[in-house]
PDB file of C-alpha atoms in Angstrom:
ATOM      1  CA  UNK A   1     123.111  71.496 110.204  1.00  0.00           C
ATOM      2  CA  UNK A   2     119.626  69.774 108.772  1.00  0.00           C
ATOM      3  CA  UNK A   3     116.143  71.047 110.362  1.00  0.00           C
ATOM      4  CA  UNK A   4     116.037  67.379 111.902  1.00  0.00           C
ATOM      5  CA  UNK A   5     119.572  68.046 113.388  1.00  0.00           C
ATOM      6  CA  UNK A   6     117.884  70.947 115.026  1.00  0.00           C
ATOM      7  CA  UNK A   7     115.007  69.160 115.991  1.00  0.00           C
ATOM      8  CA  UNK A   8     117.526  66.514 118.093  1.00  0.00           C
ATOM      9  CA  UNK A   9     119.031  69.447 119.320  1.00  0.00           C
ATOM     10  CA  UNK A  10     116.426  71.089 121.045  1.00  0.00           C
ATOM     11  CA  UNK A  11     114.843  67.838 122.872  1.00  0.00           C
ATOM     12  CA  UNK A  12     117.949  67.861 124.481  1.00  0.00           C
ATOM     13  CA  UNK A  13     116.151  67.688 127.722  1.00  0.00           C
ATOM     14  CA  UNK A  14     115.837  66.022 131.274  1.00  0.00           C
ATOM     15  CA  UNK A  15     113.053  64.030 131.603  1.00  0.00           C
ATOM     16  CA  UNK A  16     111.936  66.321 134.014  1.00  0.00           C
ATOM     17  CA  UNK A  17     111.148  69.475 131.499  1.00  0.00           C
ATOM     18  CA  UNK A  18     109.662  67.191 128.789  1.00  0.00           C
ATOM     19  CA  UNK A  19     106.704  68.971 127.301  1.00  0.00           C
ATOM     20  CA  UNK A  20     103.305  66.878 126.814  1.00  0.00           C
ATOM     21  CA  UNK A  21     104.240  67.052 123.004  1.00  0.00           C
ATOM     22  CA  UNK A  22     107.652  65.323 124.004  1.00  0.00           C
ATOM     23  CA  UNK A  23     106.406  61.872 125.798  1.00  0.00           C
ATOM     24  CA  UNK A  24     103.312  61.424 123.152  1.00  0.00           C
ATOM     25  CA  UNK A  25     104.954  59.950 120.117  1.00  0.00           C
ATOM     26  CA  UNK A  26     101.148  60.047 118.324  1.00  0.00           C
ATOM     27  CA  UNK A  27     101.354  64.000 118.560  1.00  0.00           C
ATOM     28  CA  UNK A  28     103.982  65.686 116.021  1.00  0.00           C
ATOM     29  CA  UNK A  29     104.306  69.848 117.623  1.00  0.00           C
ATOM     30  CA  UNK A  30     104.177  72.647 115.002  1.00  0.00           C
ATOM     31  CA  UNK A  31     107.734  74.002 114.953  1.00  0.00           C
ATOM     32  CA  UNK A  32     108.598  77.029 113.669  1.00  0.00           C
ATOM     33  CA  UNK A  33     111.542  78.882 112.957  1.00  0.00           C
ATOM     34  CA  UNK A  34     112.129  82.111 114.025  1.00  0.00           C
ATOM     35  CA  UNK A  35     114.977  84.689 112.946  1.00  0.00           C
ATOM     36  CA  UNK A  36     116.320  87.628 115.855  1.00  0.00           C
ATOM     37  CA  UNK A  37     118.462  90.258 113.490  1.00  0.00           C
ATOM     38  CA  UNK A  38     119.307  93.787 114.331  1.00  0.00           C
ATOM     39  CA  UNK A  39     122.621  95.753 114.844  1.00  0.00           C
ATOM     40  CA  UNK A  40     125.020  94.901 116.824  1.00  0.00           C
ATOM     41  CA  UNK A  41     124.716  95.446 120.621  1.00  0.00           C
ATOM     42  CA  UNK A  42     120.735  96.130 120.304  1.00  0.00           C
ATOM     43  CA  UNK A  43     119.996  92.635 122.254  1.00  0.00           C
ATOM     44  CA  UNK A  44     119.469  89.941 120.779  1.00  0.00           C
ATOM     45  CA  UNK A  45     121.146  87.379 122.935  1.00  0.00           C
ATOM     46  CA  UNK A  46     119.376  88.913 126.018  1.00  0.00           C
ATOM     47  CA  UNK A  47     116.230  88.290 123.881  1.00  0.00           C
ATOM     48  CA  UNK A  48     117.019  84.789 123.279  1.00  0.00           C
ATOM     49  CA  UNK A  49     117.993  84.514 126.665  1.00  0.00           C
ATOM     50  CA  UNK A  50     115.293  85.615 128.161  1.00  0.00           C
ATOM     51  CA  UNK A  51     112.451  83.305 126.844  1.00  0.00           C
ATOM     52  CA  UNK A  52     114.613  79.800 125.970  1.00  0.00           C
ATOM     53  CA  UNK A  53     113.329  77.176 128.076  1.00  0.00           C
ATOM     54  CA  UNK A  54     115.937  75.645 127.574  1.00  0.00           C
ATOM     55  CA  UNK A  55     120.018  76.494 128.059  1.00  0.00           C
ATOM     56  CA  UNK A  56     120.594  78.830 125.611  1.00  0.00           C
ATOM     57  CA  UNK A  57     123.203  77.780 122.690  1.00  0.00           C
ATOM     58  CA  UNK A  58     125.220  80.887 122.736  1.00  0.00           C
ATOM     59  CA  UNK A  59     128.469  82.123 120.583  1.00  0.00           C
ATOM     60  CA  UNK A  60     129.633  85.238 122.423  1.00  0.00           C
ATOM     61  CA  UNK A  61     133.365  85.887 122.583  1.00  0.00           C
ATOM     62  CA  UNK A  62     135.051  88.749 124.397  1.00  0.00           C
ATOM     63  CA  UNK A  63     136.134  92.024 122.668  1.00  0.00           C
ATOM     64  CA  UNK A  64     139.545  92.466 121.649  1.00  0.00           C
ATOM     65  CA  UNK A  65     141.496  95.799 120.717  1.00  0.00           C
ATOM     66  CA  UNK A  66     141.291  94.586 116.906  1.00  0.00           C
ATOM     67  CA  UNK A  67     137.498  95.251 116.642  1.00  0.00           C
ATOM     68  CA  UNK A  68     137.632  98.226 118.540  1.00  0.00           C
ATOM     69  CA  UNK A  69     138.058 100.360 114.753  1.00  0.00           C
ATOM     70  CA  UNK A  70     135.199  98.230 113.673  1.00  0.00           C
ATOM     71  CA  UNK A  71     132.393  97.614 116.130  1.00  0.00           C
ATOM     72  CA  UNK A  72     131.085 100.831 116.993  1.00  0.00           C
ATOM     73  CA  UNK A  73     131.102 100.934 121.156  1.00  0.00           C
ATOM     74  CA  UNK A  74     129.211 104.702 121.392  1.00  0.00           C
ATOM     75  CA  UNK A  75     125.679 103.440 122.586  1.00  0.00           C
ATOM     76  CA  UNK A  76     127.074 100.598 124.334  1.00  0.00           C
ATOM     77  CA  UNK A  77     129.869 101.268 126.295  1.00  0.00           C
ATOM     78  CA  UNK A  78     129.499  98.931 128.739  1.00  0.00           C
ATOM     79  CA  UNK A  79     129.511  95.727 125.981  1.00  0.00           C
ATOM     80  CA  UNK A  80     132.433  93.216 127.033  1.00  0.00           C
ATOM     81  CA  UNK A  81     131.531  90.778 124.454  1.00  0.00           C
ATOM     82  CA  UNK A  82     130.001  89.831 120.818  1.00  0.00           C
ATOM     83  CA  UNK A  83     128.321  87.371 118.827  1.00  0.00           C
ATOM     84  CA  UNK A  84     130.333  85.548 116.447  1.00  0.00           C
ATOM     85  CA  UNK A  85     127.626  82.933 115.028  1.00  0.00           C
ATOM     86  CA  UNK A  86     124.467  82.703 116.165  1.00  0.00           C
ATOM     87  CA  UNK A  87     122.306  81.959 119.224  1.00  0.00           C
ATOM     88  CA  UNK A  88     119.490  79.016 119.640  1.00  0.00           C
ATOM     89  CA  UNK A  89     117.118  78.979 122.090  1.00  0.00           C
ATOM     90  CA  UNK A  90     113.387  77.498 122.307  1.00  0.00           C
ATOM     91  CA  UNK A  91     110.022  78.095 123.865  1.00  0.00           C
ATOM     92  CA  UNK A  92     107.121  76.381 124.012  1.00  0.00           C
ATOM     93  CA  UNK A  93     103.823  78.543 123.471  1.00  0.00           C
ATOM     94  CA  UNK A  94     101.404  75.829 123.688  1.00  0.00           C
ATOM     95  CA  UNK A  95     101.270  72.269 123.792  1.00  0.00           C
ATOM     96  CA  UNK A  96     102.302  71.826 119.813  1.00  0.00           C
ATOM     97  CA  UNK A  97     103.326  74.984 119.362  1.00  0.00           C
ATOM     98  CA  UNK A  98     107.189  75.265 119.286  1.00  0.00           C
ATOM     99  CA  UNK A  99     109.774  78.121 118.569  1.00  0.00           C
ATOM    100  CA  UNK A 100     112.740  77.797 117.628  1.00  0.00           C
ATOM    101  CA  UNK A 101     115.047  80.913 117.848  1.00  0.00           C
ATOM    102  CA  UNK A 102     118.099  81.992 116.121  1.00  0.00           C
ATOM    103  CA  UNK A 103     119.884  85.350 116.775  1.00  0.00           C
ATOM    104  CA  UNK A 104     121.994  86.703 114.075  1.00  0.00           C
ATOM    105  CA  UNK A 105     125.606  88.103 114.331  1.00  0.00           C
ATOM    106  CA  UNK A 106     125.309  91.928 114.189  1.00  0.00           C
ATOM    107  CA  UNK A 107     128.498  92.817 112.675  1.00  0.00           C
ATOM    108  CA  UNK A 108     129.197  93.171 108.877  1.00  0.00           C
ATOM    109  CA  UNK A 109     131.957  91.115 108.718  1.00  0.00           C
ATOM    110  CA  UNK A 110     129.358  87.855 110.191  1.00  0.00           C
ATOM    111  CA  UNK A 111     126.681  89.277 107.579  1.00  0.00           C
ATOM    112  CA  UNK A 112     127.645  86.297 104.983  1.00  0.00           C
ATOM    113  CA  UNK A 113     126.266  83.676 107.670  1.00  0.00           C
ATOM    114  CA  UNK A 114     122.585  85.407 107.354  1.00  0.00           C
ATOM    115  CA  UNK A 115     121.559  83.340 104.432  1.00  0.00           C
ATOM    116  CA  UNK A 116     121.985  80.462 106.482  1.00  0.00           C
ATOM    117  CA  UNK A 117     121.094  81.177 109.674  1.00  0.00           C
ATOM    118  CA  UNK A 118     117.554  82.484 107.891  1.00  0.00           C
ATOM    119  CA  UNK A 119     116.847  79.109 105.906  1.00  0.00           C
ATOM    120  CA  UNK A 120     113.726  77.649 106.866  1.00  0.00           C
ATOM    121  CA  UNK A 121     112.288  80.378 108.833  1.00  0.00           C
ATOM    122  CA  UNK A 122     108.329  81.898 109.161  1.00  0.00           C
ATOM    123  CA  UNK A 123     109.719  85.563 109.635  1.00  0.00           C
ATOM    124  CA  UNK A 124     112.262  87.498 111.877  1.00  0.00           C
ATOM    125  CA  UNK A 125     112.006  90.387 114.514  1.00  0.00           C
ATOM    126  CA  UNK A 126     114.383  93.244 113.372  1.00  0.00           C
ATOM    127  CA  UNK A 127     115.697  94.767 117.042  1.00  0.00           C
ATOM    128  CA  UNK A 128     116.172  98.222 117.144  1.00  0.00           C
ATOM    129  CA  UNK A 129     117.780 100.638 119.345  1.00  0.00           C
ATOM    130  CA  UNK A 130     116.370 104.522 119.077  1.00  0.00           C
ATOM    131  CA  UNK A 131     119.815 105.697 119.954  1.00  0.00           C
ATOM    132  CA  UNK A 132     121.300 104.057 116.799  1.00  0.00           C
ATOM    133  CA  UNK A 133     118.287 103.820 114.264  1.00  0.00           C
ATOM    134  CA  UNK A 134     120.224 103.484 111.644  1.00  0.00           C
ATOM    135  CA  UNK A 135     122.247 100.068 112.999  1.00  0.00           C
ATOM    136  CA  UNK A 136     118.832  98.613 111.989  1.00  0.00           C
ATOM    137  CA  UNK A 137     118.710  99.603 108.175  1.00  0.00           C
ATOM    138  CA  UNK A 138     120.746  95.922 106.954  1.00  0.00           C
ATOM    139  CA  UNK A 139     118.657  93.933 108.602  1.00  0.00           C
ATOM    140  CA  UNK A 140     115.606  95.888 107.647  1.00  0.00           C
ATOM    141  CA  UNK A 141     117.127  95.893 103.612  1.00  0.00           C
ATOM    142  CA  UNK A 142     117.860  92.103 103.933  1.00  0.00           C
ATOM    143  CA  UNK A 143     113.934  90.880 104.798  1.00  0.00           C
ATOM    144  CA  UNK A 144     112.730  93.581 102.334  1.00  0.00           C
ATOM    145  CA  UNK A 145     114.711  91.814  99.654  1.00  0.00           C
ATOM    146  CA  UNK A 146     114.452  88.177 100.736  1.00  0.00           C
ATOM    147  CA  UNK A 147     110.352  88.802 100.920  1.00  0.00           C
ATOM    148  CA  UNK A 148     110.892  87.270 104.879  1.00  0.00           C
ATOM    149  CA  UNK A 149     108.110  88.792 106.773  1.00  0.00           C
ATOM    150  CA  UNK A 150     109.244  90.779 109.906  1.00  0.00           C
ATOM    151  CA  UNK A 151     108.373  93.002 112.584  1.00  0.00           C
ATOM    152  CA  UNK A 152     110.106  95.632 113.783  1.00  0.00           C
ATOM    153  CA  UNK A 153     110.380  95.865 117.947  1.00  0.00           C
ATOM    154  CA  UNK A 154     112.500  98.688 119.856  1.00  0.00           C
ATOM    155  CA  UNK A 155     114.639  97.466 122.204  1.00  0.00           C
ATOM    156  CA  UNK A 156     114.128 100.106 125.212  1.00  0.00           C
ATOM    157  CA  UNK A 157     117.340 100.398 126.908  1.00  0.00           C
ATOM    158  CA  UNK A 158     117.500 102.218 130.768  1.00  0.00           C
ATOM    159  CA  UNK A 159     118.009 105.791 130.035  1.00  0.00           C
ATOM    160  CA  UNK A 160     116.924 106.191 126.034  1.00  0.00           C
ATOM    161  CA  UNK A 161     114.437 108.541 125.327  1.00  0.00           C
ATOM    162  CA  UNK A 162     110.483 106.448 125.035  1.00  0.00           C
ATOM    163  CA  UNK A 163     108.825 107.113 121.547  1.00  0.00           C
ATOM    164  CA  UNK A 164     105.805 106.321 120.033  1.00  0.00           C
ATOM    165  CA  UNK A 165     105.586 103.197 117.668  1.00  0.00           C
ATOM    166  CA  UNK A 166     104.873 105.370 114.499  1.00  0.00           C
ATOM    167  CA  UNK A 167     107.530 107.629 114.713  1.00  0.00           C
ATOM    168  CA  UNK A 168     109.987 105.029 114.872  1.00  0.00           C
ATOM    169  CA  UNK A 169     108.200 103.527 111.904  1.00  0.00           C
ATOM    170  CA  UNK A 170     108.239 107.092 109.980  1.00  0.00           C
ATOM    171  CA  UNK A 171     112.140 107.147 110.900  1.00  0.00           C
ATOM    172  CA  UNK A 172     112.993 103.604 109.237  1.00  0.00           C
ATOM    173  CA  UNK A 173     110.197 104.502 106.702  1.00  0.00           C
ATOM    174  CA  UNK A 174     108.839 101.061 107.645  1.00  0.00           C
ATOM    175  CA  UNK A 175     105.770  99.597 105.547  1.00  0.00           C
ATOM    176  CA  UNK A 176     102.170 100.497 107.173  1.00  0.00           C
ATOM    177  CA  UNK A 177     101.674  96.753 107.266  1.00  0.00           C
ATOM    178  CA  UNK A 178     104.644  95.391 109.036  1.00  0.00           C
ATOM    179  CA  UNK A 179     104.408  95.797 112.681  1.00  0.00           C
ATOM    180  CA  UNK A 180     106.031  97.948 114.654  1.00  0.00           C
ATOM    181  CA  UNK A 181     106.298  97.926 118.916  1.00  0.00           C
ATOM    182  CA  UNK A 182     107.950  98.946 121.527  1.00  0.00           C
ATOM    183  CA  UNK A 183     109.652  95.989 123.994  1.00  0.00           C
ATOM    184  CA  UNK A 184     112.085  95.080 126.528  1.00  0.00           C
ATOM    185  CA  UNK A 185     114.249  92.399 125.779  1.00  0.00           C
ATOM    186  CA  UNK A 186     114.617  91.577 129.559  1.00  0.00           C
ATOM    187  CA  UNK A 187     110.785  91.121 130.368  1.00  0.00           C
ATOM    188  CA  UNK A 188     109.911  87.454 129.416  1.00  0.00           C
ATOM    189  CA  UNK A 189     106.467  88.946 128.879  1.00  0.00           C
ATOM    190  CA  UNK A 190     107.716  91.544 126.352  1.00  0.00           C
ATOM    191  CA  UNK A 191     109.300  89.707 124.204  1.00  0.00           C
ATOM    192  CA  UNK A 192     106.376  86.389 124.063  1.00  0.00           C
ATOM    193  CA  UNK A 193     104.468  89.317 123.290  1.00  0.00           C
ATOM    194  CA  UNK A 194     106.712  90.549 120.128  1.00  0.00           C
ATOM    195  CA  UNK A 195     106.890  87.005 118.937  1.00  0.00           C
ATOM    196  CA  UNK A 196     103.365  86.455 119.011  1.00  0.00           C
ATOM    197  CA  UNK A 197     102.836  89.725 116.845  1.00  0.00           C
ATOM    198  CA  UNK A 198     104.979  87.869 114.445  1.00  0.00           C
ATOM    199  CA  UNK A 199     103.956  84.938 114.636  1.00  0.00           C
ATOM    200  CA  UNK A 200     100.618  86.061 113.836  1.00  0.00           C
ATOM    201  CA  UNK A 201     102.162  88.346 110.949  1.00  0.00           C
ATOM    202  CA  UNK A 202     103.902  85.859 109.084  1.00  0.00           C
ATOM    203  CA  UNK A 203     100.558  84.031 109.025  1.00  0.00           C
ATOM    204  CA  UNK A 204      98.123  86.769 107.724  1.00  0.00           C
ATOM    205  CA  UNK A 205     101.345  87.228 105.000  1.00  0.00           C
ATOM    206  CA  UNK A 206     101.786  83.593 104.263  1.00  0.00           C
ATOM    207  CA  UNK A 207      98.266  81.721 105.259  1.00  0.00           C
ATOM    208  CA  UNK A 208      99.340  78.441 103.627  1.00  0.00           C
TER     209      UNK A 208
END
């Protein structure tokens, strides 16, 4: 699917939601593409989920016995379900100023359908879970090698231990330049917050 494809996509609104942006055909909104990658189970679609203005696009399907020697259920238990594609949501951060989101699969065997899903975008926010720091080293190798800029937020689950931004970064020997905070994927203000930070990141790293 094309960037305009997309673009038809996400107007898919009633007339009631329509932005300013939307009804003033002389006024063309910035949109930007945004990337949500991590391991799997860390929380991506609740990320997505949490700030789309509009119905999230969603590709979860439940869990079957046959993953259950490949998708690693120790820090997540309770998880019922999976991403097998992606998910697509948008927000609207100003009056021309649109994101579009995409979450990545977190399993290896939806890994080939990064390339893809990462076409197009400003930079991606690498989710990561403290219990499992080391779910987040793929996603982390992929935007190193790709040259995507990223940020790095920690996804603080109920009942995981609360630790300081630089020793997470000293742990997944992050870059002193990339960012690196601490979030909750179900606090709308959290995560406008973490997208902002890259937002602004992928700007000081590609100004033009």
């Amino acid at each position: 699917m094309d960037s305009v494809a997309f673009r038809d996509l996400a107007l898919e609104d009633t007339d009631d939601n329509l932005k300013s942006w939307q009804t003033d055909r002389t006024r063309a909104p910035v949109a930007t593409k945004i990337v949500v990658a991590g391991g799997f189970g860390v929380g991506k679609t609740t990320l997505v989920g949490t700030v789309s203005e509009i119905e999230p696009l969603q590709t979860e399907a439940l869990m079957t016995e046959a993953s259950e020697q490949v998708d690693d259920l120790t820090g997540t238990p309770e998880k019922v379900t999976t991403t097998v594609a992606m998910d697509y949501g948008r927000i609207t951060l100003d009056d021309d100023l649109v994101l579009y989101l995409f979450g990545t699969p977190g399993q290896e065997r939806f890994w080939f359908m990064w390339d893809d899903l990462v076409r197009g975008a400003i930079g991606a926010v690498v989710l990561a879970d403290t219990r499992r720091l080391k779910d987040s080293f793929p996603a982390l190798d992929y935007f190193e090698s790709c040259g995507l800029p990223y940020v790095v937020a920690v996804n603080h689950f109920d009942g995981s231990e609360l630790f300081d931004p630089q020793d997470v970064r000293e742990a997944l020997t992050v870059p002193a330049h990339i960012p690196v905070m601490i979030m909750d994927a179900r606090r709308r203000i959290s995560v406008i917050e973490t997208l902002l930070s890259l937002v602004g990141h992928a700007l000081d790293e590609t100004p033009e």
